[in-house]
């Protein structure tokens, strides 16, 4: 089923150790502002209901807009008649593909395959066909109903495993066999490794289609005035929105202003512009009025861009003591109808498997196929969590076969600092061993493994993630991040201007802490203007866990520039060389003689009077990273986080219900800027991983229509479902990050699925080889085990009561 | 309740209700939802819409002291009732102990669930000033949060319960 690999790449020799030339770990870490749990800078606005999200904005003369979507998974559009809709009072504009640019777009430049509105065919249930702008929401629904579209229904591709069949319907004529992305990577000599191995094992796993499901539905309000387009949007990246909207309409980027309001969560789903921005912009231009476009919950599920379902075959060769010699990952992923960020997802799926364990030989084959289902993209952890689940399960199978404790096999293989992965990622700091050891000790592994009462089990898994992608999504020489700081004229406040995008994770807060630390100022005096392409400097936004390291590096440089100018001025005022002065928490003092003092405010005010605005600027571009092979940039990063999780579960043998009792997460995320927010990120990532592990799955009927496009039936975990969570850290310092920081926001999603699977495996001796690990599957696996043991098993499906 | 019909015969109703202590007498349609009355007519946008199906609890308000999903309540049904929205929780700029506790416990991330969470928690602490952890979890089980895993939210509510009102 999965094609074999052509050996198109020669094995190459890679240096196995590497020493990063970045900043050495400071001896004195007596920080004044960072490393402290400061309250979120936007907390008061959020607890009082004052925080305004895009849907909360009103503009004079504003219209409401909605998109008409396809009811068919695959169909030819024969005709569209909008005349009846146009006659309805209150309908101000009705648009189809004839009224909008036909330039294809997409967040990934290698495959621009989407149109604002479908031209010839619709490709999934929910594909965009037309849009209306009306005086209110109710009129929008009347207008949508009145648009008559004639379709010729075509056969659809709903099973990704048959998408590449020769007789499968073709979704995009330019991509034969429905192949969207095909990858063959080969590092070292896997075949030789398997020959040398004492034990070679193959396992097969299947992932689930999950959706980010941020609580805030997507909304965009477009205003087109005097040739300039302004878009307020719930976005994770004002920059990519600005770039792609400008490209679509042939506008200079300077005439497109994208403003992020408060964003109610993104998790990867709000990274790319949607029909709301593109369609809304056209409606705003045609009507000359602001147009607010929005998805309801079902439309969000249909727009999707959530996690790909992956079909994962893993083969690993180990020696007798469990050391991994070589790995072959052979995957297929269901991409849905469009590319979205899926090329990167496909590469990430394989690239990130080399991080937590050190092995030299690796082969990765992947086909991302088109299907007539909603397009998949980047969800927290990107392509990596499902392969990580598969590999951690696979490794436990190997450990069991060899009679090695699962914790021990991981410790034996754990990556060390200053090493290079087979696919040429440079790893500087890496406390994988310390994470595992601490998770082992905190969880009481030694007292529990093999000693728990019946029905209980304990499992372990690891994860690692990038601290920012080494390269932006489209090719450009722009720096990754830039920042400006302006000190108020009297020195009593300072404003950080950054393009970094706070979607709830707290970047506004940690970046203000970093600015204050670099300036020698207080957090409480910081203000922030963020994520507005007109007033803030460039930044690529919130994805790939990049902002603490990348935006933080730019902020640090800007803060240090303020500090230097301030101390030069203070030196002049005090008649001392600037080098002899220090500034901390807004107080300037002489290093030798702390009695000599001046306030930040006094020096800043004098600076303004004599020299004009006191400002600092900074930017950050990572060093050139990665190898030279095809796809080498994906997965590169200045630094990688590492994590180990242990979980303890209890299984009800009668029903297959899994209750997770405790989870211990131990993270290596470098220097911590705000411990409270950091642990909160771990809680949230773990929660998301837990939902995907046990309940969450987007399901389709036989015609490709989503069966459960609601939060209740998709089954987001509630407060009653969460286990006890223990989030812990190991000391770590990353030379490539400002003050030694690394990522945390996505890393903790990675180990969870494998960790739970392994705990179930430990408890019951059964392997659930597909996600989510639902009660039905656990129950069925237990039943199979009893049958295999020769037990007489009652078959409920054979029961006469079900034979009606 | 007074009703008037427009030219097409669609009826409008004059209702009276108290929101955050202020009296309002809006004219509404029979299908107007309480959440839309609050957000669109009264500009109380702190009440959020996340699903419009009663799944997520983002639109939770207190109706005569009880938490309700404002997307499942017709504005007509709110006639004569007392509504508290998130805007009515702080008094004269002084935060409620629950609001304070949410800040202190880092229980807020994107903030979209926060208004509904605080109102569900407020209803709980009013009827049960010293809840157990399972009672807190049960009280907020109808409020989904996609960011926090509820860990710090539960902690914040328990902490607020410890503080003397």
Short mmCIF file of C-alpha atoms in Angstrom, two decimals, chain A residues 251-580:
data_model
loop_
_atom_site.label_atom_id
_atom_site.label_comp_id
_atom_site.label_asym_id
_atom_site.label_seq_id
_atom_site.Cartn_x
_atom_site.Cartn_y
_atom_site.Cartn_z
CA UNK A 251 -2.04 46.32 -3.81
CA UNK A 252 1.22 47.61 -2.38
CA UNK A 253 1.62 46.20 1.14
CA UNK A 254 1.61 49.78 2.42
CA UNK A 255 -2.03 50.09 1.34
CA UNK A 256 -3.13 47.05 3.27
CA UNK A 257 -3.40 47.46 7.00
CA UNK A 258 -4.12 44.37 9.08
CA UNK A 259 -4.97 44.90 12.73
CA UNK A 260 -5.23 42.12 15.25
CA UNK A 261 -7.73 42.75 17.99
CA UNK A 262 -7.89 40.46 21.00
CA UNK A 263 -7.90 36.91 19.65
CA UNK A 264 -9.85 34.13 21.34
CA UNK A 265 -7.35 31.37 20.68
CA UNK A 266 -5.83 30.13 17.44
CA UNK A 267 -3.70 27.00 17.91
CA UNK A 268 -2.67 27.18 14.23
CA UNK A 269 -6.13 27.64 12.73
CA UNK A 270 -5.91 31.40 12.33
CA UNK A 271 -2.56 31.58 10.59
CA UNK A 272 -3.83 32.07 7.05
CA UNK A 273 -6.34 34.50 5.55
CA UNK A 274 -9.76 32.99 4.77
CA UNK A 275 -12.76 33.78 2.61
CA UNK A 276 -13.79 36.18 5.35
CA UNK A 277 -10.87 38.49 4.55
CA UNK A 278 -10.83 38.02 0.77
CA UNK A 279 -14.60 38.03 0.27
CA UNK A 280 -15.10 40.77 2.85
CA UNK A 281 -12.57 43.02 1.11
CA UNK A 282 -14.44 42.73 -2.19
CA UNK A 283 -17.80 43.36 -0.55
CA UNK A 284 -16.38 46.41 1.24
CA UNK A 285 -15.04 47.80 -2.04
CA UNK A 286 -18.30 47.19 -3.92
CA UNK A 287 -20.55 48.67 -1.25
CA UNK A 288 -18.20 51.39 -0.03
CA UNK A 289 -19.10 50.34 3.53
CA UNK A 290 -17.35 48.42 6.31
CA UNK A 291 -18.29 44.72 6.09
CA UNK A 292 -18.14 42.35 9.02
CA UNK A 293 -17.80 38.70 7.97
CA UNK A 294 -17.96 35.78 10.39
CA UNK A 295 -18.09 32.01 10.61
CA UNK A 296 -20.49 30.19 12.85
CA UNK A 297 -19.26 27.10 14.67
CA UNK A 298 -20.17 24.62 11.92
CA UNK A 299 -18.55 26.84 9.30
CA UNK A 300 -15.39 26.90 11.38
CA UNK A 301 -15.25 23.12 11.37
CA UNK A 302 -15.72 23.19 7.59
CA UNK A 303 -13.02 25.82 7.05
CA UNK A 304 -10.87 23.60 9.31
CA UNK A 305 -7.06 23.75 8.72
CA UNK A 306 -6.81 21.40 11.70
CA UNK A 307 -4.68 18.35 12.29
CA UNK A 308 -4.06 15.90 9.41
CA UNK A 309 -5.02 12.30 9.89
CA UNK A 310 -1.88 10.26 9.31
CA UNK A 311 -1.41 6.58 8.43
CA UNK A 312 1.95 5.66 9.89
CA UNK A 313 4.11 2.61 9.30
CA UNK A 314 7.24 2.53 11.44
CA UNK A 315 10.12 0.10 11.23
CA UNK A 316 12.96 0.28 13.72
CA UNK A 317 16.08 -1.76 14.21
CA UNK A 318 17.65 -1.96 17.67
CA UNK A 319 20.50 -3.87 19.20
CA UNK A 320 19.95 -6.23 22.12
CA UNK A 321 20.21 -3.52 24.75
CA UNK A 322 17.60 -1.39 23.03
CA UNK A 323 19.84 1.16 21.31
CA UNK A 324 18.12 2.44 18.18
CA UNK A 325 20.21 1.83 15.07
CA UNK A 326 17.88 2.93 12.32
CA UNK A 327 14.30 4.03 11.70
CA UNK A 328 12.11 3.99 8.63
CA UNK A 329 8.97 6.13 8.77
CA UNK A 330 6.52 5.54 5.93
CA UNK A 331 3.45 7.75 6.10
CA UNK A 332 0.37 8.88 4.22
CA UNK A 333 -1.54 11.95 5.34
CA UNK A 334 -5.03 13.09 4.43
CA UNK A 335 -4.60 16.67 3.28
CA UNK A 336 -8.18 17.51 2.41
CA UNK A 337 -9.11 19.61 -0.59
CA UNK A 338 -6.37 22.26 -0.43
CA UNK A 339 -2.74 22.67 0.59
CA UNK A 340 -3.06 25.19 3.43
CA UNK A 341 0.19 24.76 5.40
CA UNK A 342 0.20 21.06 4.59
CA UNK A 343 3.52 20.85 2.76
CA UNK A 344 5.23 21.93 5.95
CA UNK A 345 2.98 19.58 7.97
CA UNK A 346 4.09 16.70 5.79
CA UNK A 347 7.77 17.48 6.24
CA UNK A 348 7.37 18.15 9.97
CA UNK A 349 5.74 14.73 10.40
CA UNK A 350 9.02 13.03 9.63
CA UNK A 351 11.57 15.68 10.45
CA UNK A 352 10.70 15.94 14.15
CA UNK A 353 11.01 12.20 14.80
CA UNK A 354 14.79 12.47 15.01
CA UNK A 355 14.93 14.84 17.95
CA UNK A 356 14.33 13.13 21.26
CA UNK A 357 16.34 9.95 20.61
CA UNK A 358 19.80 9.83 19.12
CA UNK A 359 20.15 7.55 16.12
CA UNK A 360 22.13 7.88 12.90
CA UNK A 361 20.16 6.18 10.16
CA UNK A 362 16.78 7.44 9.12
CA UNK A 363 14.49 7.16 6.14
CA UNK A 364 11.27 9.11 5.72
CA UNK A 365 8.66 8.58 3.02
CA UNK A 366 5.46 10.55 2.88
CA UNK A 367 2.57 11.21 0.57
CA UNK A 368 0.19 13.99 1.46
CA UNK A 369 -2.88 13.34 -0.66
CA UNK A 370 -5.80 15.48 -1.70
CA UNK A 371 -9.26 14.30 -0.65
CA UNK A 372 -12.71 15.91 -0.96
CA UNK A 373 -12.68 16.80 2.72
CA UNK A 374 -11.93 20.09 4.51
CA UNK A 375 -8.29 21.18 4.13
CA UNK A 376 -5.90 20.36 6.97
CA UNK A 377 -3.09 22.60 8.17
CA UNK A 378 -1.02 23.38 11.22
CA UNK A 379 -2.46 22.49 14.61
CA UNK A 380 -0.47 22.83 17.84
CA UNK A 381 2.63 20.69 17.36
CA UNK A 382 2.07 20.84 13.60
CA UNK A 383 2.70 17.52 11.80
CA UNK A 384 4.59 16.04 14.72
CA UNK A 385 2.18 14.81 17.45
CA UNK A 386 0.69 11.80 15.62
CA UNK A 387 4.06 10.44 14.45
CA UNK A 388 5.30 11.01 17.97
CA UNK A 389 2.37 8.96 19.32
CA UNK A 390 3.19 6.23 16.82
CA UNK A 391 6.89 6.21 17.61
CA UNK A 392 6.42 6.19 21.39
CA UNK A 393 3.95 3.30 21.08
CA UNK A 394 6.32 1.49 18.72
CA UNK A 395 9.22 1.99 21.14
CA UNK A 396 7.17 0.48 24.00
CA UNK A 397 6.39 -2.52 21.82
CA UNK A 398 10.12 -2.92 21.22
CA UNK A 399 10.94 -2.49 24.92
CA UNK A 400 8.38 -5.13 25.87
CA UNK A 401 9.77 -7.58 23.31
CA UNK A 402 13.32 -7.03 24.61
CA UNK A 403 12.28 -7.06 28.26
CA UNK A 404 13.54 -3.55 28.88
CA UNK A 405 11.72 -1.06 31.09
CA UNK A 406 10.13 1.68 28.91
CA UNK A 407 11.81 4.38 31.00
CA UNK A 408 15.17 2.65 30.65
CA UNK A 409 14.99 2.26 26.86
CA UNK A 410 14.31 5.99 26.59
CA UNK A 411 17.16 6.93 28.89
CA UNK A 412 19.51 4.75 26.86
CA UNK A 413 18.53 6.48 23.63
CA UNK A 414 17.93 10.02 24.89
CA UNK A 415 19.56 12.81 22.92
CA UNK A 416 22.43 14.74 24.53
CA UNK A 417 23.26 18.46 24.24
CA UNK A 418 25.45 19.81 21.44
CA UNK A 419 24.56 17.11 18.95
CA UNK A 420 23.24 16.98 15.40
CA UNK A 421 20.28 14.90 14.24
CA UNK A 422 20.59 12.68 11.15
CA UNK A 423 18.55 15.26 9.22
CA UNK A 424 21.05 17.92 10.24
CA UNK A 425 19.26 19.85 12.97
CA UNK A 426 21.75 21.41 15.35
CA UNK A 427 20.71 20.82 18.94
CA UNK A 428 22.39 23.07 21.47
CA UNK A 429 20.83 22.76 24.91
CA UNK A 430 19.09 19.44 25.53
CA UNK A 431 18.09 18.10 28.92
CA UNK A 432 16.22 15.05 27.64
CA UNK A 433 17.89 12.78 30.19
CA UNK A 434 17.14 15.13 33.09
CA UNK A 435 13.50 15.44 31.95
CA UNK A 436 13.08 11.67 31.90
CA UNK A 437 14.80 11.20 35.24
CA UNK A 438 12.73 13.88 36.92
CA UNK A 439 9.48 12.55 35.43
CA UNK A 440 10.48 9.08 36.62
CA UNK A 441 11.17 10.29 40.15
CA UNK A 442 8.17 12.62 40.49
CA UNK A 443 5.76 9.97 39.28
CA UNK A 444 7.15 7.27 41.52
CA UNK A 445 7.84 5.14 38.45
CA UNK A 446 9.99 2.59 40.28
CA UNK A 447 7.24 1.90 42.83
CA UNK A 448 4.49 1.75 40.23
CA UNK A 449 5.80 0.08 37.09
CA UNK A 450 4.53 -3.48 37.18
CA UNK A 451 3.26 -3.01 40.74
CA UNK A 452 -0.03 -1.20 40.23
CA UNK A 453 -3.34 -2.90 41.02
CA UNK A 454 -5.27 -4.53 38.18
CA UNK A 455 -6.73 -2.07 35.69
CA UNK A 456 -4.12 0.56 36.38
CA UNK A 457 -1.11 1.42 34.27
CA UNK A 458 1.71 3.88 33.89
CA UNK A 459 3.26 5.14 30.65
CA UNK A 460 6.01 7.43 29.50
CA UNK A 461 6.66 9.37 26.30
CA UNK A 462 8.85 12.23 25.10
CA UNK A 463 8.56 15.22 22.82
CA UNK A 464 10.57 18.03 21.35
CA UNK A 465 9.66 21.11 19.37
CA UNK A 466 11.15 24.04 17.50
CA UNK A 467 11.59 27.46 19.10
CA UNK A 468 10.57 29.18 15.91
CA UNK A 469 10.94 27.87 12.39
CA UNK A 470 14.35 28.61 10.89
CA UNK A 471 12.76 29.96 7.70
CA UNK A 472 9.57 31.95 7.06
CA UNK A 473 6.63 30.46 5.13
CA UNK A 474 7.39 32.31 1.90
CA UNK A 475 10.86 33.11 0.64
CA UNK A 476 12.04 36.51 1.82
CA UNK A 477 15.07 38.16 3.34
CA UNK A 478 13.02 39.98 5.96
CA UNK A 479 14.26 39.43 9.50
CA UNK A 480 12.11 37.13 11.64
CA UNK A 481 11.19 39.86 14.09
CA UNK A 482 11.66 43.53 14.81
CA UNK A 483 10.75 45.79 17.73
CA UNK A 484 10.77 49.42 18.79
CA UNK A 485 10.55 50.95 22.24
CA UNK A 486 9.56 54.56 22.81
CA UNK A 487 10.08 56.04 26.26
CA UNK A 488 7.48 58.63 27.26
CA UNK A 489 8.72 62.22 27.35
CA UNK A 490 8.79 62.37 31.14
CA UNK A 491 10.15 58.86 31.48
CA UNK A 492 7.22 57.52 33.49
CA UNK A 493 6.18 54.98 30.87
CA UNK A 494 7.59 53.17 27.87
CA UNK A 495 5.71 51.64 24.96
CA UNK A 496 6.84 48.50 23.18
CA UNK A 497 5.86 48.34 19.52
CA UNK A 498 5.99 44.80 18.21
CA UNK A 499 4.43 42.81 15.41
CA UNK A 500 4.39 39.79 17.71
CA UNK A 501 0.90 38.40 18.08
CA UNK A 502 -0.70 37.61 21.41
CA UNK A 503 -3.48 35.09 20.82
CA UNK A 504 -3.86 34.32 24.51
CA UNK A 505 -0.53 32.64 25.15
CA UNK A 506 0.78 35.83 26.76
CA UNK A 507 3.41 37.18 24.37
CA UNK A 508 2.42 40.79 25.13
CA UNK A 509 3.23 40.10 28.77
CA UNK A 510 6.51 38.24 28.40
CA UNK A 511 7.79 40.66 25.75
CA UNK A 512 7.08 43.61 28.07
CA UNK A 513 8.94 41.78 30.85
CA UNK A 514 11.86 41.26 28.48
CA UNK A 515 11.79 44.91 27.38
CA UNK A 516 11.80 46.11 31.00
CA UNK A 517 14.66 43.75 31.90
CA UNK A 518 16.78 44.94 28.98
CA UNK A 519 16.05 48.61 29.68
CA UNK A 520 16.52 48.44 33.44
CA UNK A 521 12.91 49.46 33.88
CA UNK A 522 9.80 48.10 35.61
CA UNK A 523 7.18 45.84 34.00
CA UNK A 524 4.40 47.84 35.63
CA UNK A 525 5.38 50.96 33.64
CA UNK A 526 5.36 49.17 30.27
CA UNK A 527 2.63 49.69 27.66
CA UNK A 528 2.34 47.75 24.44
CA UNK A 529 1.14 48.32 20.90
CA UNK A 530 1.21 45.03 19.03
CA UNK A 531 0.23 43.26 15.84
CA UNK A 532 -0.89 46.19 13.67
CA UNK A 533 0.95 46.26 10.34
CA UNK A 534 0.77 50.06 10.16
CA UNK A 535 2.01 51.04 13.60
CA UNK A 536 4.21 48.14 14.64
CA UNK A 537 7.39 46.80 13.05
CA UNK A 538 7.43 43.56 11.11
CA UNK A 539 7.12 40.17 12.80
CA UNK A 540 5.89 36.89 11.31
CA UNK A 541 3.45 36.24 14.16
CA UNK A 542 2.33 33.42 16.41
CA UNK A 543 3.21 30.00 15.00
CA UNK A 544 6.00 27.45 15.38
CA UNK A 545 6.44 28.56 19.01
CA UNK A 546 8.66 31.37 17.80
CA UNK A 547 7.89 34.54 19.69
CA UNK A 548 9.62 34.19 23.05
CA UNK A 549 12.91 33.41 21.35
CA UNK A 550 12.66 35.36 18.10
CA UNK A 551 10.49 38.36 18.97
CA UNK A 552 12.17 38.33 22.37
CA UNK A 553 15.61 38.68 20.78
CA UNK A 554 14.43 41.76 18.86
CA UNK A 555 12.86 43.24 21.98
CA UNK A 556 16.03 42.64 23.98
CA UNK A 557 18.11 44.48 21.39
CA UNK A 558 15.66 47.41 21.40
CA UNK A 559 15.71 47.54 25.19
CA UNK A 560 19.48 47.47 25.31
CA UNK A 561 19.63 50.39 22.87
CA UNK A 562 17.36 52.42 25.16
CA UNK A 563 19.49 51.46 28.15
CA UNK A 564 22.72 52.52 26.47
CA UNK A 565 21.39 55.94 25.45
CA UNK A 566 19.90 56.44 28.89
CA UNK A 567 23.14 55.61 30.67
CA UNK A 568 25.13 57.87 28.31
CA UNK A 569 22.82 60.71 29.29
CA UNK A 570 22.98 59.81 32.98
CA UNK A 571 26.78 59.77 32.70
CA UNK A 572 26.72 63.29 31.31
CA UNK A 573 24.39 64.39 34.10
CA UNK A 574 26.45 62.78 36.86
CA UNK A 575 29.86 63.52 35.36
CA UNK A 576 30.72 59.80 35.27
CA UNK A 577 31.60 57.47 32.40
CA UNK A 578 28.52 55.53 31.32
CA UNK A 579 30.35 52.21 31.81
CA UNK A 580 30.42 52.87 35.54
#
